[in-house]
Amino acid sequence: MKLSNFAFLPPMDDIKNELIQRMKKDFPDLDILVFDDENEVLENIHIIEAGYGWVSPEAIANAKNLKWLANPIQEVS
């Protein structure tokens, strides 16, 4: 699977910021997208091919090009 973009989804933290720098260096042809809030995600979810972070059910419903997603966040009620 060849990707043209990879999105880092909110919330941002030091680990994600380090990964962004490493991916930009290791994959210079990959468009790295960084979204700071849910509104940005909702506006752009239709173009995201792969991502790392939490995505709302509303965004997932509109994720027409999403092929891969890692959600490292575990919600505790």
PDB file of C-alpha atoms in Angstrom, residues 4-8 14-34:
ATOM      1  CA  SER A   4       0.486   9.984  -0.209  1.00  0.00           C
ATOM      2  CA  ASN A   5      -0.304  11.392   3.262  1.00  0.00           C
ATOM      3  CA  PHE A   6      -0.171  10.569   6.944  1.00  0.00           C
ATOM      4  CA  ALA A   7      -2.059  12.595   9.562  1.00  0.00           C
ATOM      5  CA  PHE A   8      -1.223  13.224  13.193  1.00  0.00           C
ATOM      6  CA  ASP A  14       5.909  15.419  22.717  1.00  0.00           C
ATOM      7  CA  ILE A  15       5.852  11.840  21.427  1.00  0.00           C
ATOM      8  CA  LYS A  16       3.803  12.787  18.362  1.00  0.00           C
ATOM      9  CA  ASN A  17       6.005  15.827  17.721  1.00  0.00           C
ATOM     10  CA  GLU A  18       9.089  13.592  17.758  1.00  0.00           C
ATOM     11  CA  LEU A  19       7.414  11.109  15.398  1.00  0.00           C
ATOM     12  CA  ILE A  20       6.519  13.939  13.020  1.00  0.00           C
ATOM     13  CA  GLN A  21      10.161  15.000  12.770  1.00  0.00           C
ATOM     14  CA  ARG A  22      11.351  11.415  12.263  1.00  0.00           C
ATOM     15  CA  MET A  23       8.753  10.686   9.585  1.00  0.00           C
ATOM     16  CA  LYS A  24       9.548  13.895   7.690  1.00  0.00           C
ATOM     17  CA  LYS A  25      13.201  12.825   7.646  1.00  0.00           C
ATOM     18  CA  ASP A  26      12.610   9.138   6.841  1.00  0.00           C
ATOM     19  CA  PHE A  27       9.767   9.621   4.328  1.00  0.00           C
ATOM     20  CA  PRO A  28      10.429  12.900   2.493  1.00  0.00           C
ATOM     21  CA  ASP A  29       7.862  12.132  -0.238  1.00  0.00           C
ATOM     22  CA  LEU A  30       5.041  11.557   2.257  1.00  0.00           C
ATOM     23  CA  ASP A  31       2.827  14.562   3.007  1.00  0.00           C
ATOM     24  CA  ILE A  32       2.709  14.801   6.813  1.00  0.00           C
ATOM     25  CA  LEU A  33      -0.489  16.469   8.026  1.00  0.00           C
ATOM     26  CA  VAL A  34      -0.854  17.809  11.569  1.00  0.00           C
TER      27      VAL A  34
END
